XYZ file of C-alpha atoms in Angstrom:
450
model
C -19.630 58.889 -55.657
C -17.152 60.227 -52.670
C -13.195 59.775 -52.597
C -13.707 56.358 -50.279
C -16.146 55.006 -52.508
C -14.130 55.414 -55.734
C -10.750 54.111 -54.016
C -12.730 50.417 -53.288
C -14.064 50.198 -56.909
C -10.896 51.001 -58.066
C -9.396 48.820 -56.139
C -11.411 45.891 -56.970
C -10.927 46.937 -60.181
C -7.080 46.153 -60.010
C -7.695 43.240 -58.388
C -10.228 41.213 -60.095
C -7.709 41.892 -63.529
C -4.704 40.791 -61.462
C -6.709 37.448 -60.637
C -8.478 36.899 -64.069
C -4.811 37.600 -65.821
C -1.927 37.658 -63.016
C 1.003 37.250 -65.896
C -0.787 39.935 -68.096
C -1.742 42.381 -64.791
C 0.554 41.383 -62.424
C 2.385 45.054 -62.957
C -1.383 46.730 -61.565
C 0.280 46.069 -58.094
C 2.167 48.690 -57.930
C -0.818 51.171 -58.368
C -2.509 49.158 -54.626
C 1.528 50.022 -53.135
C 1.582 52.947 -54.106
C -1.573 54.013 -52.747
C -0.445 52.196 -49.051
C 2.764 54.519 -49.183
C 1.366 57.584 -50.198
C -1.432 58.296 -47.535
C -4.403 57.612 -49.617
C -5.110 54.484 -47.671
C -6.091 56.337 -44.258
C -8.672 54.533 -41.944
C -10.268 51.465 -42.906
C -9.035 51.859 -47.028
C -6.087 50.433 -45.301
C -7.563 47.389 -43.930
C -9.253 46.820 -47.729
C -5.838 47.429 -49.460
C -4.571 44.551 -47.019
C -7.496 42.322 -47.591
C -7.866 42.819 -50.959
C -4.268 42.070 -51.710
C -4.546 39.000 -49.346
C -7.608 37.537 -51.728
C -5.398 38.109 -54.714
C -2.605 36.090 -53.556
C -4.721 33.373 -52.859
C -5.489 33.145 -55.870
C -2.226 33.196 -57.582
C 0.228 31.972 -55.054
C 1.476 28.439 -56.435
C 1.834 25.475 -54.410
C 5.710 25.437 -54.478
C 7.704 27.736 -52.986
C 10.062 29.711 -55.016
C 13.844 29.354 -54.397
C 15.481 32.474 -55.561
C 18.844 32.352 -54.447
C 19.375 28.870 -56.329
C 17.233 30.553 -59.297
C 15.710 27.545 -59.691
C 11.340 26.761 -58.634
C 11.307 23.841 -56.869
C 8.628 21.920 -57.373
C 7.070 18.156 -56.279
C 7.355 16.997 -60.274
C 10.336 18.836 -61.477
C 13.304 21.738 -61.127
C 12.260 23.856 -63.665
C 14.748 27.339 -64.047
C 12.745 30.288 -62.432
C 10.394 32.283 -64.332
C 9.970 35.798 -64.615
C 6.295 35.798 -63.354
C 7.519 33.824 -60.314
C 10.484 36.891 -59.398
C 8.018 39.318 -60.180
C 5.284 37.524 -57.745
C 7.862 37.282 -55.376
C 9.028 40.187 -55.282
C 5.100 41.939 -54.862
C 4.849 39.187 -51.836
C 7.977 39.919 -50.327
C 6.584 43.956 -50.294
C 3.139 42.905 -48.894
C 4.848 41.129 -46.000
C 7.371 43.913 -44.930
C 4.277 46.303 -45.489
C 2.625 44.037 -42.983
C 5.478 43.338 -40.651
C 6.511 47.026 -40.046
C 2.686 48.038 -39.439
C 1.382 47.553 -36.026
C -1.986 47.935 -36.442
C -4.504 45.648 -36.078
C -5.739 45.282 -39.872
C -1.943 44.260 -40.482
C -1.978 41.521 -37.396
C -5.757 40.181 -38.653
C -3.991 40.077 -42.328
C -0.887 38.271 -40.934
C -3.066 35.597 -39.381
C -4.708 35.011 -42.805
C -1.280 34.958 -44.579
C -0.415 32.382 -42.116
C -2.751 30.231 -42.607
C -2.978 30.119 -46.112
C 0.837 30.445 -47.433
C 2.739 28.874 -44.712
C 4.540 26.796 -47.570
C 5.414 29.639 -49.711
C 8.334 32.156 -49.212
C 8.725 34.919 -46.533
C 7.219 32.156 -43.577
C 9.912 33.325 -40.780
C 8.657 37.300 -41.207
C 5.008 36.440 -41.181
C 5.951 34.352 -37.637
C 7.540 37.176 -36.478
C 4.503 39.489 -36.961
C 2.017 37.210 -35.620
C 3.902 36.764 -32.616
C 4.455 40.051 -31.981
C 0.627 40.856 -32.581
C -0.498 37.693 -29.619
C 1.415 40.479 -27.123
C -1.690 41.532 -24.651
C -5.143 40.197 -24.118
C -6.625 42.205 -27.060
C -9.284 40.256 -29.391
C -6.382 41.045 -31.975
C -4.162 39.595 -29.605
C -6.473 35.846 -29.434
C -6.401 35.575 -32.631
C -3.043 35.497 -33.640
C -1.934 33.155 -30.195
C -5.126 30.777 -32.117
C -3.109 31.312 -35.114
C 0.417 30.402 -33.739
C -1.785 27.188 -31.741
C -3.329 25.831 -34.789
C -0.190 25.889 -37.194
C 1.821 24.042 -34.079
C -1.052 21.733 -33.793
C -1.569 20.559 -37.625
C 1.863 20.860 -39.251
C 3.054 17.111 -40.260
C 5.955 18.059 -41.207
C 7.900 19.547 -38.180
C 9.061 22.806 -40.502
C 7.047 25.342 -39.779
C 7.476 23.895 -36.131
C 10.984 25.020 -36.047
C 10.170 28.110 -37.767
C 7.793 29.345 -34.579
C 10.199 27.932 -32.245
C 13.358 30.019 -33.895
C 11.022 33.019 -33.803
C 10.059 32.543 -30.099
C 13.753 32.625 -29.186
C 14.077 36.331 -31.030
C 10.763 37.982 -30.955
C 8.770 38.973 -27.712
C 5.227 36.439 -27.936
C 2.679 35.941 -25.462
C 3.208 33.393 -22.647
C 0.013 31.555 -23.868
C 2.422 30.942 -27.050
C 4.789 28.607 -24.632
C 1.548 26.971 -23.102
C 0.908 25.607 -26.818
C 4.093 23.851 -26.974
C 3.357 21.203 -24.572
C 0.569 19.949 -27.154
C 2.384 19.433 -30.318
C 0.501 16.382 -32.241
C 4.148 16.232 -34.327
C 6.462 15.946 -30.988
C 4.377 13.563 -28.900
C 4.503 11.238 -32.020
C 8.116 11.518 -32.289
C 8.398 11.179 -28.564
C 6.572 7.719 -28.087
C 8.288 4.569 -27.516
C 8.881 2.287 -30.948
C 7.029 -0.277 -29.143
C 3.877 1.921 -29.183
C 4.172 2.852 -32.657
C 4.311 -0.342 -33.589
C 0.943 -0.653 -31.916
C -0.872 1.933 -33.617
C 0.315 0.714 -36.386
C -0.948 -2.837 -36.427
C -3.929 -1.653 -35.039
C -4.542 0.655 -37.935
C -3.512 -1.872 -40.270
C -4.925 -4.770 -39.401
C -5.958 -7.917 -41.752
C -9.574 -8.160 -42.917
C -11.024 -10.952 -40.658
C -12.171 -14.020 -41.453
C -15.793 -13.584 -41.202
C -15.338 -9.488 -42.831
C -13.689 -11.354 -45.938
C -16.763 -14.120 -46.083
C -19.151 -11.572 -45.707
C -22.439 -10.762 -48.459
C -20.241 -7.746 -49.869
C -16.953 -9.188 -50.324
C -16.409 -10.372 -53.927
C -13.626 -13.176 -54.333
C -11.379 -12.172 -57.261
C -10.693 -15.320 -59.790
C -7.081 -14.621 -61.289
C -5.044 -16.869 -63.220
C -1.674 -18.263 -62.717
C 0.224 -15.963 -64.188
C -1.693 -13.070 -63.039
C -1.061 -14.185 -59.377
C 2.722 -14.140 -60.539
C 2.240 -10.803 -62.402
C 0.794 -9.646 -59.225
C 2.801 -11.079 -56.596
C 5.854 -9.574 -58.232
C 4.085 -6.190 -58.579
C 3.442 -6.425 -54.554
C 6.621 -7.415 -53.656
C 8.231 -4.111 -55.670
C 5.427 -2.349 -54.136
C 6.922 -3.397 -50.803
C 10.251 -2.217 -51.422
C 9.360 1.246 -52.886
C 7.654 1.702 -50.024
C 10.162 0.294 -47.685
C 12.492 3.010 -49.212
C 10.481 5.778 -48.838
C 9.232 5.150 -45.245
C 13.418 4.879 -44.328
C 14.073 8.510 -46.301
C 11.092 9.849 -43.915
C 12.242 8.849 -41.411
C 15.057 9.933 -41.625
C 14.320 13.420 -42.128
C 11.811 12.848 -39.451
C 14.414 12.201 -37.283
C 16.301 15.438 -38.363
C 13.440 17.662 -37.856
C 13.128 16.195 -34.585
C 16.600 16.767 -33.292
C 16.148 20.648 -34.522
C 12.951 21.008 -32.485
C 14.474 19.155 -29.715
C 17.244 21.380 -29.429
C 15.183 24.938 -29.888
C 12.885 23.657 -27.511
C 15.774 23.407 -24.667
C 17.538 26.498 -26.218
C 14.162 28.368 -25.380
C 13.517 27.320 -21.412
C 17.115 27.901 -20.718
C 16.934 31.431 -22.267
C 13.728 32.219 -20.639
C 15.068 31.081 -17.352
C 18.293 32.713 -17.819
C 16.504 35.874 -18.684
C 14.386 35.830 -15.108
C 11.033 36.100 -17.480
C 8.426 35.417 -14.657
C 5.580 35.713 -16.115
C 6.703 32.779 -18.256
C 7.897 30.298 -15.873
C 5.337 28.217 -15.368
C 5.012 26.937 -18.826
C 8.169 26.587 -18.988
C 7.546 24.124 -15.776
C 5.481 22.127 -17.732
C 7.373 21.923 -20.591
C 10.317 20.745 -19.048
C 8.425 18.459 -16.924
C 6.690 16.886 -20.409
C 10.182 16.715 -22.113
C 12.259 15.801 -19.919
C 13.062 12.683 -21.739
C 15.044 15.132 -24.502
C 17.046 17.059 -22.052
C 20.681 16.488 -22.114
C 22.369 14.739 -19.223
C 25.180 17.737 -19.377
C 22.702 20.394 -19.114
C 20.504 18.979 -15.921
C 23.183 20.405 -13.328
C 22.583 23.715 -14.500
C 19.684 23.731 -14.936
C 18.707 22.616 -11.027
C 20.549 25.886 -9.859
C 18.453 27.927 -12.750
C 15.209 26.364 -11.950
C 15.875 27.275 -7.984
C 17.382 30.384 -8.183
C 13.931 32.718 -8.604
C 11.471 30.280 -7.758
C 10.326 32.194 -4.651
C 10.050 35.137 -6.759
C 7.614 33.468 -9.386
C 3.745 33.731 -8.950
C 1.838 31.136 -6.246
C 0.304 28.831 -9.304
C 3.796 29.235 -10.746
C 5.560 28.431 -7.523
C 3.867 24.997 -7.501
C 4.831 23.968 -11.128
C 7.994 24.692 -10.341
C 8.459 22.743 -7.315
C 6.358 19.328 -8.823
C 9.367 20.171 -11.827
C 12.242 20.244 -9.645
C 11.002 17.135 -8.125
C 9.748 15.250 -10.654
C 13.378 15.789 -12.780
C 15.407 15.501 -9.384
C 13.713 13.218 -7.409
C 15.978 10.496 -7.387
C 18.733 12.058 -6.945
C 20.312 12.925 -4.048
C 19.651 16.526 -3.329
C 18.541 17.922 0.200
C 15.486 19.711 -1.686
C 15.759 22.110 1.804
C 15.081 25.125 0.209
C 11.783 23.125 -1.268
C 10.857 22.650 2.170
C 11.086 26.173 3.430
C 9.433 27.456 -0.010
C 6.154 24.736 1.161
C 6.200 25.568 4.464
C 6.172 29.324 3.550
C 3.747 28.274 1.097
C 1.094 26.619 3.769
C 0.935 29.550 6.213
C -2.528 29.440 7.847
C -2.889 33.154 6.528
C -1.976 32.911 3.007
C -4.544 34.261 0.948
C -2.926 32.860 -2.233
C -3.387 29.352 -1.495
C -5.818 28.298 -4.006
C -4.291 25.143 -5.675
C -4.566 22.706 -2.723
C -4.197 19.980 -4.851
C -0.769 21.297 -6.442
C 0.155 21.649 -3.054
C -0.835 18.557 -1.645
C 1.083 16.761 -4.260
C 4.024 18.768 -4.180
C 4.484 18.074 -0.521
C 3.369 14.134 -0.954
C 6.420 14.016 -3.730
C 8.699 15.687 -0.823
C 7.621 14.236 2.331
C 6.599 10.762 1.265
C 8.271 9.622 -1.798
C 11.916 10.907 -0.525
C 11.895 10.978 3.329
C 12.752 14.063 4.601
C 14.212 14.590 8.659
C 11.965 13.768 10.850
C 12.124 17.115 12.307
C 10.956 18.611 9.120
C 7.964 16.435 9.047
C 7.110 17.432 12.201
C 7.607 21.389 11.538
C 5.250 20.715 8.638
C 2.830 18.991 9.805
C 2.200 21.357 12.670
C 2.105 24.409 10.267
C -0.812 21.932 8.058
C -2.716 21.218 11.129
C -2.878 24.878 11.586
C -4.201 25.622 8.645
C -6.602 22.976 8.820
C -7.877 24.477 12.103
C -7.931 27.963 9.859
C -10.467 26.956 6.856
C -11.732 23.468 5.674
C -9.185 21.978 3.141
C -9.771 18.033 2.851
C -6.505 17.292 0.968
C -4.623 18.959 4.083
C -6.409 16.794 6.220
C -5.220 13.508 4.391
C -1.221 14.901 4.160
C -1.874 14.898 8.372
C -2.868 11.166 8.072
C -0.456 10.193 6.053
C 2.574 11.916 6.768
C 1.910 10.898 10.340
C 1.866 7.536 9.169
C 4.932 7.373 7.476
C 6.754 9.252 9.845
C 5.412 7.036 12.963
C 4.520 10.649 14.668
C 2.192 10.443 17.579
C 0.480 13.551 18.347
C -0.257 12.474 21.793
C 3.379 12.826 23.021
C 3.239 16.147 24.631
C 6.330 14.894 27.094
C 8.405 18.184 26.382
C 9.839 19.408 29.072
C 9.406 22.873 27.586
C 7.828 24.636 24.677
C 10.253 27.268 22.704
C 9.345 30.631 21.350
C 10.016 31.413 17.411
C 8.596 33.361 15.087
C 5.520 32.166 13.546
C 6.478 33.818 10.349
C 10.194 32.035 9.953
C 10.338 30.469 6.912
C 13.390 28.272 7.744
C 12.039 25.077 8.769
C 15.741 23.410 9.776
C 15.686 26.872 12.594
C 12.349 26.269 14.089
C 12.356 24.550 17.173
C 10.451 20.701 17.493
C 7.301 21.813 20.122
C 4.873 19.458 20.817
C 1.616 19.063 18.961
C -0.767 21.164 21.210
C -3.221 21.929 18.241
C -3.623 18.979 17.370
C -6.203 18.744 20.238
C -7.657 21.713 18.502
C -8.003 20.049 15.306
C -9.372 16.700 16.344
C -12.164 19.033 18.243
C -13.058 20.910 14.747
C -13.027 17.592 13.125
C-alpha cells in the first residue's frame, strides 16, 4: 500500500469513529487538521480531507444552532446551558470554515457549496456566504456552481434570514453579476411585496370550504357526536382559533422586520454599486430597481435620477436600454426634460450601429419617450428621420411601426417638403435639440423599399 493509499484509509478510519461515537471521538479531529496544515494533504488528499470532514458534520451537526456568546443552546423545545460537546463541535466547525474560507481552490469552493446547503441554520453562515461568493467570480464550472448555490438558498429560504445574510455579504465581498440577476426572483420578497388584497386571495382560494356536493359525496363519512361533545369541541376550536390567531400576528410581525432589513440592504446595494461606477453590473441593477421600486424611499429618488444618468452612456448597449426603460419607468410622470434620453436613443438608432440587437428594448424605450410623454415636435421629427434611415439600412419591423405611430401622434406629414432650404450637420451629432428640422426626403426612399 503507497503513502496516498494509507492517508484515505486512515482517514476514513477517523471518520467513521467520529460518526459512530462523536462525544467519545470527537478529539480524532485534530489528527484530519493537522494533516491539512502540515503538507501531507497535497493534491487531491486535500479535496478528501474536505469531503470527508464535510460527511462527518452531517452527521453530527444538530438542528439548533449554538449560541456561544450567551452560553446558552438554543433550541425549538428548550434553553438548555451549553454543553461541552457542543463548544468542542463548534469550535472543530468554526476551524473547517476558516480552513475553507482562506483556501481558494476549487475543492474548498465545491466544499463551501455543500456546507451551504446543508448547515445554513447552524453557526459560521456569514463566512461560508462570503466564500461562496467569492468562488461565483468568473465563468469557471466552479464558478456555476456556487452562483446555483447563492440562487437556490435566495430562492427557498422562508424565512428571510439567510436572505439578509447574502445581501450583507454582497455589499462587502466582490460576487458575480449573475448573483444581482437572482435578486429580482426572490419567492420570500415578491410575497411580502403583494398587495393585502391579493393575499387575501390566495388565501381563500387555498382554504376554501368543502362543497356541498364534495361533503355528500360516497367517501365522506358524517361524524355522529353528542351534545356535549359538540360543546367540548366547539370550545376546543374556538381556542384553536385564538392560538393560532396569536401566532400568525408574532409572524408577522417578524415577517415584517425581516422585510424592512432586506428592503433596506437591497437599496443600500444599487446605490453602492451605482456610486461605485460598477458597469458590468448595471443592468441588473436596472431591473432591480425597476421591480422594487415600490420600496424605494421618496428622499432617495432625487439622487438617485442624477446617479442613474450620470454613466449611462458609458454602460454596455443591452445595459444602455435597461437603463433608459428604468429611468422612465421610475420618472415618467414627473416632469423631467428626459433630453439627454433623447440624444442617448438617437445615438442609439444610428443606421450604422452594429450593436443594435434588442429592437424591441429599443422600440419600447422610445414608445415610453416619444408617445407616453410628448416630446418637441422637433425632436420627433429628428428621430423619426434618423428611424426611417435605418429602416432603409436593414429590415427591422418594430422600426417600421415607431414611423407609423409616432407620425401619428405627432400629426407629421412626410409629404411636406416646402423648405425653402435643406441645412448641412453632421450625420454623427448626437445632440438632437442642435440638428437642424430638414425635410423628409428619405422617406420617398423608404416607401420605395417598402
Amino acid at each position: 500500500m503507497n503513502k496516498m493509499d494509507s492517508q484515505k484509509s486512515r482517514i476514513a478510519s477517523i471518520c467513521t469513529k467520529i460518526i459512530e461515537e462523536p462525544q467519545e471521538n470527537l478529539k480524532m479531529m485534530e489528527e484530519l487538521f493537522r494533516m491539512l496544515s502540515d503538507g501531507r494533504s497535497e493534491g487531491g488528499a486535500k479535496g478528501i480531507i474536505y469531503l470527508s470532514l464535510l460527511k462527518v458534520f452531517k452527521a453530527i451537526i444538530p438542528l439548533y444552532k449554538v449560541r456561544s456568546l450567551k452560553d446558552i443552546v438554543k433550541d425549538k423545545r428548550d434553553n438548555l446551558h451549553i454543553k461541552d460537546y457542543d463548544r468542542s463541535l463548534l469550535k472543530w466547525y468554526a476551524s473547517y470554515i476558516k480552513i475553507l474560507v482562506d483556501d481558494m481552490s476549487d475543492e474548498s469552493y465545491i466544499s463551501l457549496c455543500e456546507v451551504l446547503q446543508h448547515f445554513d441554520h447552524f453557526n459560521c453562515t456569514d463566512k461560508i456566504v462570503s466564500g461562496v461568493l467569492r468562488g461565483s467570480l468568473g465563468r469557471r464550472p466552479v464558478s456555476m456552481l456556487c452562483c446555483d448555490t447563492i440562487k437556490s438558498k435566495l430562492r427557498s429560504d422562508c424565512s428571510g434570514e439567510l436572505i439578509v445574510i447574502i445581501l450583507d455579504q454582497m455589499l462587502d465581498f466582490e460576487h458575480n453579476p449573475l448573483v444581482l440577476e437572482y435578486l429580482v426572483d426572490i419567492p420570500f420578497v415578491n410575497n411580502s411585496l403583494k398587495s393585502d388584497e391579493e393575499k387575501a386571495r390566495e388565501y381563500w382560494e387555498a382554504n376554501r370550504s368543502v362543497s356541498r356536493r364534495e361533503k355528500n359525496s360516497i367517501f365522506h363519512r358524517k361524524q355522529i357526536f353528542s351534545k356535549k361533545l359538540k360543546k367540548m369541541e366547539k370550545e376546543r376550536l374556538k381556542i384553536q382559533s385564538q392560538v393560532r390567531d396569536e401566532e400568525d400576528i408574532e409572524e408577522r410581525v417578524e415577517e415584517i422586520k425581516t422585510c424592512k432589513k432586506i428592503y433596506d440592504v437591497i437599496q443600500r446595494l444599487y446605490f453602492t454599486i451605482l456610486k461605485r461606477n460598477r458597469y458590468e453590473y448595471y443592468k441588473y441593477v436596472f431591473i432591480g430597481l425597476v421591480k422594487y421600486r415600490k420600496i424605494l424611499r421618496p428622499e432617495f429618488m432625487e439622487g438617485l435620477y442624477f446617479l442613474l444618468n450620470n454613466n449611462l452612456s458609458k454602460v454596455p448597449p443591452d445595459a444602455k436600454i435597461q437603463g433608459i426603460l428604468c429611468i422612465l419607468t421610475l420618472y415618467g410622470d414627473e416632469c423631467y426634460d428626459f433630453n439627454g434620453l433623447v440624444d442617448l436613443v438617437y445615438s442609439m438608432i444610428h443606421p450604422m450601429n452594429p450593436e443594435l440587437a434588442d429592437n424591441d428594448g429599443v422600440s419600447k424605450a422610445i414608445k415610453l419617450l416619444f408617445i407616453k410623454i410628448r416630446q418637441p415636435i422637433h425632436r420627433a421629427h429628428v428621430l423619426l428621420k434618423r428611424l426611417i434611415l435605418c429602416c432603409c439600412s436593414r429590415s427591422i419591423p418594430e422600426f417600421r411601426l415607431l414611423i407609423k405611430d409616432i407620425s401619428a401622434y405627432y400629426d407629421i406629414e412626410f409629404s411636406d417638403c416646402t423648405s425653402p432650404k435643406c441645412r448641412e450637420f453632421d450625420q454623427d451629432a448626437v445632440h438632437v435639440d442642435s440638428i437642424p428640422d430638414n425635410p423628409f426626403f428619405e422617406y420617398f426612399l423608404y416607401k420605395q423599399i417598402l
